[in-house]
């Protein structure tokens, strides 16, 4: 007589784990006051509990839907009990600016970089060597002096001349800025 109980369990299993009851569990959770944003998680817990307790299910004691409903009520009550302990601090959405520069800024930056490199290439080779080694490649002045077998003071003088010459070259290339009119100059109205 063990066979009829197995047949009833197989029929109950087929009735229980079907898409219709998945929707029914979600409906029951809605009626039990579980918010929509948490219903999927609680429904998942219902199905995990049902699967874990399936070996203890006895079809003689009632319909499988009632058994599943009891598990759903139990899971919803646990959800609400934990919700009282849960603390969520809601904040307004924060607008985060994109840290990447826009296309115009990138083009301007690339133009400035290319112009600076062209200006550095126009320098006298002795001046360019010190400027590139120290300011662009980050080599210490003492190391450059040792490698070039020159006094450190000579290299500092060449670097100062290189910076001055670079300013002159870049100054010639830059277009002259238009003079401000009295209406544009905020200091003129003060």
PDB file of C-alpha atoms in Angstrom, residues 24-181:
ATOM      1  CA  UNK A  24      -0.286  32.527  -7.062  1.00  0.00           C
ATOM      2  CA  UNK A  25       2.601  32.890  -4.589  1.00  0.00           C
ATOM      3  CA  UNK A  26       3.270  36.405  -5.906  1.00  0.00           C
ATOM      4  CA  UNK A  27      -0.428  37.263  -5.513  1.00  0.00           C
ATOM      5  CA  UNK A  28      -0.474  35.909  -1.966  1.00  0.00           C
ATOM      6  CA  UNK A  29       2.606  37.953  -1.084  1.00  0.00           C
ATOM      7  CA  UNK A  30       0.911  41.059  -2.472  1.00  0.00           C
ATOM      8  CA  UNK A  31      -2.118  40.408  -0.266  1.00  0.00           C
ATOM      9  CA  UNK A  32       0.183  39.835   2.706  1.00  0.00           C
ATOM     10  CA  UNK A  33       1.687  43.313   2.268  1.00  0.00           C
ATOM     11  CA  UNK A  34       5.113  42.488   0.847  1.00  0.00           C
ATOM     12  CA  UNK A  35       6.264  45.452  -1.283  1.00  0.00           C
ATOM     13  CA  UNK A  36       6.606  44.812  -4.991  1.00  0.00           C
ATOM     14  CA  UNK A  37      10.357  45.471  -4.954  1.00  0.00           C
ATOM     15  CA  UNK A  38      10.857  42.614  -2.440  1.00  0.00           C
ATOM     16  CA  UNK A  39       8.234  40.158  -3.665  1.00  0.00           C
ATOM     17  CA  UNK A  40      10.597  38.269  -5.957  1.00  0.00           C
ATOM     18  CA  UNK A  41      13.095  37.692  -3.164  1.00  0.00           C
ATOM     19  CA  UNK A  42      10.452  36.568  -0.687  1.00  0.00           C
ATOM     20  CA  UNK A  43       8.846  34.326  -3.344  1.00  0.00           C
ATOM     21  CA  UNK A  44      12.251  32.762  -3.951  1.00  0.00           C
ATOM     22  CA  UNK A  45      12.523  32.072  -0.239  1.00  0.00           C
ATOM     23  CA  UNK A  46       9.037  30.484  -0.310  1.00  0.00           C
ATOM     24  CA  UNK A  47      10.132  28.095  -3.064  1.00  0.00           C
ATOM     25  CA  UNK A  48      13.400  27.268  -1.289  1.00  0.00           C
ATOM     26  CA  UNK A  49      11.461  26.498   1.896  1.00  0.00           C
ATOM     27  CA  UNK A  50       8.955  24.411  -0.076  1.00  0.00           C
ATOM     28  CA  UNK A  51      11.717  22.437  -1.766  1.00  0.00           C
ATOM     29  CA  UNK A  52      13.563  21.845   1.511  1.00  0.00           C
ATOM     30  CA  UNK A  53      10.418  20.705   3.331  1.00  0.00           C
ATOM     31  CA  UNK A  54       9.047  18.645   0.433  1.00  0.00           C
ATOM     32  CA  UNK A  55      10.193  15.321   1.947  1.00  0.00           C
ATOM     33  CA  UNK A  56       7.998  16.052   4.992  1.00  0.00           C
ATOM     34  CA  UNK A  57       4.900  16.883   2.905  1.00  0.00           C
ATOM     35  CA  UNK A  58       2.075  14.437   3.499  1.00  0.00           C
ATOM     36  CA  UNK A  59      -0.708  14.555   0.857  1.00  0.00           C
ATOM     37  CA  UNK A  60      -3.141  12.939   3.313  1.00  0.00           C
ATOM     38  CA  UNK A  61      -3.099  16.063   5.501  1.00  0.00           C
ATOM     39  CA  UNK A  62      -4.319  18.483   2.821  1.00  0.00           C
ATOM     40  CA  UNK A  63      -4.015  19.902  -0.642  1.00  0.00           C
ATOM     41  CA  UNK A  64      -0.526  20.992  -1.793  1.00  0.00           C
ATOM     42  CA  UNK A  65      -1.771  24.525  -2.533  1.00  0.00           C
ATOM     43  CA  UNK A  66      -2.808  24.973   1.119  1.00  0.00           C
ATOM     44  CA  UNK A  67       0.576  23.667   2.236  1.00  0.00           C
ATOM     45  CA  UNK A  68       2.335  26.152  -0.071  1.00  0.00           C
ATOM     46  CA  UNK A  69       0.063  28.939   1.153  1.00  0.00           C
ATOM     47  CA  UNK A  70       1.084  28.205   4.746  1.00  0.00           C
ATOM     48  CA  UNK A  71       4.758  28.409   3.746  1.00  0.00           C
ATOM     49  CA  UNK A  72       4.051  31.722   1.983  1.00  0.00           C
ATOM     50  CA  UNK A  73       2.336  33.165   5.063  1.00  0.00           C
ATOM     51  CA  UNK A  74       5.262  32.029   7.199  1.00  0.00           C
ATOM     52  CA  UNK A  75       7.840  33.598   4.826  1.00  0.00           C
ATOM     53  CA  UNK A  76       5.862  36.873   4.652  1.00  0.00           C
ATOM     54  CA  UNK A  77       5.639  37.075   8.452  1.00  0.00           C
ATOM     55  CA  UNK A  78       9.395  36.572   8.702  1.00  0.00           C
ATOM     56  CA  UNK A  79       9.900  39.249   6.061  1.00  0.00           C
ATOM     57  CA  UNK A  80       7.814  41.725   8.070  1.00  0.00           C
ATOM     58  CA  UNK A  81       9.604  40.816  11.322  1.00  0.00           C
ATOM     59  CA  UNK A  82      12.984  41.428   9.708  1.00  0.00           C
ATOM     60  CA  UNK A  83      11.700  44.636   8.080  1.00  0.00           C
ATOM     61  CA  UNK A  84      11.159  46.157  11.512  1.00  0.00           C
ATOM     62  CA  UNK A  85      14.840  45.632  12.279  1.00  0.00           C
ATOM     63  CA  UNK A  86      16.052  46.802   8.885  1.00  0.00           C
ATOM     64  CA  UNK A  87      17.173  50.404   8.566  1.00  0.00           C
ATOM     65  CA  UNK A  88      17.273  51.966   5.160  1.00  0.00           C
ATOM     66  CA  UNK A  89      18.310  55.543   4.749  1.00  0.00           C
ATOM     67  CA  UNK A  90      16.904  56.960   1.595  1.00  0.00           C
ATOM     68  CA  UNK A  91      18.731  59.843  -0.005  1.00  0.00           C
ATOM     69  CA  UNK A  92      17.905  61.949  -2.982  1.00  0.00           C
ATOM     70  CA  UNK A  93      19.595  60.937  -6.183  1.00  0.00           C
ATOM     71  CA  UNK A  94      22.972  62.556  -6.675  1.00  0.00           C
ATOM     72  CA  UNK A  95      23.877  63.961 -10.041  1.00  0.00           C
ATOM     73  CA  UNK A  96      27.379  62.797 -10.821  1.00  0.00           C
ATOM     74  CA  UNK A  97      29.216  64.761 -13.433  1.00  0.00           C
ATOM     75  CA  UNK A  98      31.098  62.817 -16.040  1.00  0.00           C
ATOM     76  CA  UNK A  99      34.784  63.229 -15.143  1.00  0.00           C
ATOM     77  CA  UNK A 100      35.848  62.748 -18.749  1.00  0.00           C
ATOM     78  CA  UNK A 101      36.410  65.957 -20.659  1.00  0.00           C
ATOM     79  CA  UNK A 102      34.094  66.775 -23.527  1.00  0.00           C
ATOM     80  CA  UNK A 103      35.224  66.654 -27.155  1.00  0.00           C
ATOM     81  CA  UNK A 104      36.050  70.374 -27.364  1.00  0.00           C
ATOM     82  CA  UNK A 105      38.226  70.231 -24.231  1.00  0.00           C
ATOM     83  CA  UNK A 106      40.013  67.133 -25.534  1.00  0.00           C
ATOM     84  CA  UNK A 107      40.699  68.779 -28.886  1.00  0.00           C
ATOM     85  CA  UNK A 108      41.971  71.933 -27.173  1.00  0.00           C
ATOM     86  CA  UNK A 109      44.164  69.905 -24.833  1.00  0.00           C
ATOM     87  CA  UNK A 110      45.601  67.912 -27.739  1.00  0.00           C
ATOM     88  CA  UNK A 111      46.236  71.131 -29.648  1.00  0.00           C
ATOM     89  CA  UNK A 112      48.039  72.689 -26.677  1.00  0.00           C
ATOM     90  CA  UNK A 113      50.094  69.525 -26.165  1.00  0.00           C
ATOM     91  CA  UNK A 114      51.107  69.365 -29.826  1.00  0.00           C
ATOM     92  CA  UNK A 115      51.990  73.073 -29.859  1.00  0.00           C
ATOM     93  CA  UNK A 116      54.101  72.714 -26.723  1.00  0.00           C
ATOM     94  CA  UNK A 117      55.988  69.734 -28.148  1.00  0.00           C
ATOM     95  CA  UNK A 118      56.619  71.658 -31.386  1.00  0.00           C
ATOM     96  CA  UNK A 119      57.914  74.598 -29.335  1.00  0.00           C
ATOM     97  CA  UNK A 120      60.204  72.304 -27.296  1.00  0.00           C
ATOM     98  CA  UNK A 121      61.589  70.859 -30.541  1.00  0.00           C
ATOM     99  CA  UNK A 122      62.513  74.378 -31.707  1.00  0.00           C
ATOM    100  CA  UNK A 123      64.793  74.895 -28.699  1.00  0.00           C
ATOM    101  CA  UNK A 124      68.590  74.770 -28.923  1.00  0.00           C
ATOM    102  CA  UNK A 125      69.647  71.102 -28.398  1.00  0.00           C
ATOM    103  CA  UNK A 126      71.626  71.896 -25.211  1.00  0.00           C
ATOM    104  CA  UNK A 127      68.626  73.658 -23.678  1.00  0.00           C
ATOM    105  CA  UNK A 128      66.142  71.056 -24.934  1.00  0.00           C
ATOM    106  CA  UNK A 129      68.200  68.212 -23.400  1.00  0.00           C
ATOM    107  CA  UNK A 130      67.999  69.676 -19.871  1.00  0.00           C
ATOM    108  CA  UNK A 131      64.333  70.667 -20.156  1.00  0.00           C
ATOM    109  CA  UNK A 132      63.189  67.313 -21.557  1.00  0.00           C
ATOM    110  CA  UNK A 133      65.291  65.248 -19.161  1.00  0.00           C
ATOM    111  CA  UNK A 134      64.265  67.080 -16.006  1.00  0.00           C
ATOM    112  CA  UNK A 135      60.770  68.478 -16.646  1.00  0.00           C
ATOM    113  CA  UNK A 136      59.286  65.885 -18.998  1.00  0.00           C
ATOM    114  CA  UNK A 137      61.127  62.685 -18.047  1.00  0.00           C
ATOM    115  CA  UNK A 138      61.493  63.488 -14.326  1.00  0.00           C
ATOM    116  CA  UNK A 139      65.231  62.842 -14.041  1.00  0.00           C
ATOM    117  CA  UNK A 140      66.891  64.558 -11.088  1.00  0.00           C
ATOM    118  CA  UNK A 141      69.183  67.482 -11.954  1.00  0.00           C
ATOM    119  CA  UNK A 142      72.081  65.875 -10.043  1.00  0.00           C
ATOM    120  CA  UNK A 143      71.740  62.742 -12.170  1.00  0.00           C
ATOM    121  CA  UNK A 144      71.660  64.777 -15.399  1.00  0.00           C
ATOM    122  CA  UNK A 145      74.801  66.660 -14.272  1.00  0.00           C
ATOM    123  CA  UNK A 146      76.576  63.400 -13.525  1.00  0.00           C
ATOM    124  CA  UNK A 147      75.550  61.812 -16.854  1.00  0.00           C
ATOM    125  CA  UNK A 148      76.494  64.905 -18.885  1.00  0.00           C
ATOM    126  CA  UNK A 149      79.677  65.537 -16.853  1.00  0.00           C
ATOM    127  CA  UNK A 150      78.661  69.170 -16.364  1.00  0.00           C
ATOM    128  CA  UNK A 151      78.441  71.294 -13.222  1.00  0.00           C
ATOM    129  CA  UNK A 152      75.014  71.372 -11.628  1.00  0.00           C
ATOM    130  CA  UNK A 153      74.891  75.177 -11.718  1.00  0.00           C
ATOM    131  CA  UNK A 154      75.414  75.119 -15.503  1.00  0.00           C
ATOM    132  CA  UNK A 155      72.457  72.811 -15.951  1.00  0.00           C
ATOM    133  CA  UNK A 156      70.201  75.015 -13.784  1.00  0.00           C
ATOM    134  CA  UNK A 157      71.218  78.039 -15.913  1.00  0.00           C
ATOM    135  CA  UNK A 158      70.471  76.111 -19.135  1.00  0.00           C
ATOM    136  CA  UNK A 159      67.091  75.041 -17.752  1.00  0.00           C
ATOM    137  CA  UNK A 160      66.194  78.634 -16.892  1.00  0.00           C
ATOM    138  CA  UNK A 161      67.239  79.736 -20.411  1.00  0.00           C
ATOM    139  CA  UNK A 162      65.199  76.877 -21.908  1.00  0.00           C
ATOM    140  CA  UNK A 163      62.065  77.894 -19.994  1.00  0.00           C
ATOM    141  CA  UNK A 164      62.522  81.527 -21.064  1.00  0.00           C
ATOM    142  CA  UNK A 165      63.062  80.544 -24.689  1.00  0.00           C
ATOM    143  CA  UNK A 166      60.040  78.246 -24.561  1.00  0.00           C
ATOM    144  CA  UNK A 167      57.887  81.111 -23.246  1.00  0.00           C
ATOM    145  CA  UNK A 168      59.110  83.331 -26.067  1.00  0.00           C
ATOM    146  CA  UNK A 169      58.337  80.703 -28.727  1.00  0.00           C
ATOM    147  CA  UNK A 170      54.864  80.012 -27.347  1.00  0.00           C
ATOM    148  CA  UNK A 171      54.207  83.754 -26.911  1.00  0.00           C
ATOM    149  CA  UNK A 172      54.907  84.373 -30.596  1.00  0.00           C
ATOM    150  CA  UNK A 173      52.549  81.566 -31.620  1.00  0.00           C
ATOM    151  CA  UNK A 174      49.609  82.659 -29.472  1.00  0.00           C
ATOM    152  CA  UNK A 175      47.226  85.084 -31.129  1.00  0.00           C
ATOM    153  CA  UNK A 176      47.045  88.462 -29.484  1.00  0.00           C
ATOM    154  CA  UNK A 177      44.113  88.678 -27.073  1.00  0.00           C
ATOM    155  CA  UNK A 178      41.608  91.374 -27.905  1.00  0.00           C
ATOM    156  CA  UNK A 179      41.579  94.289 -25.474  1.00  0.00           C
ATOM    157  CA  UNK A 180      38.533  94.423 -23.220  1.00  0.00           C
ATOM    158  CA  UNK A 181      36.103  97.198 -23.693  1.00  0.00           C
TER     159      UNK A 181
END
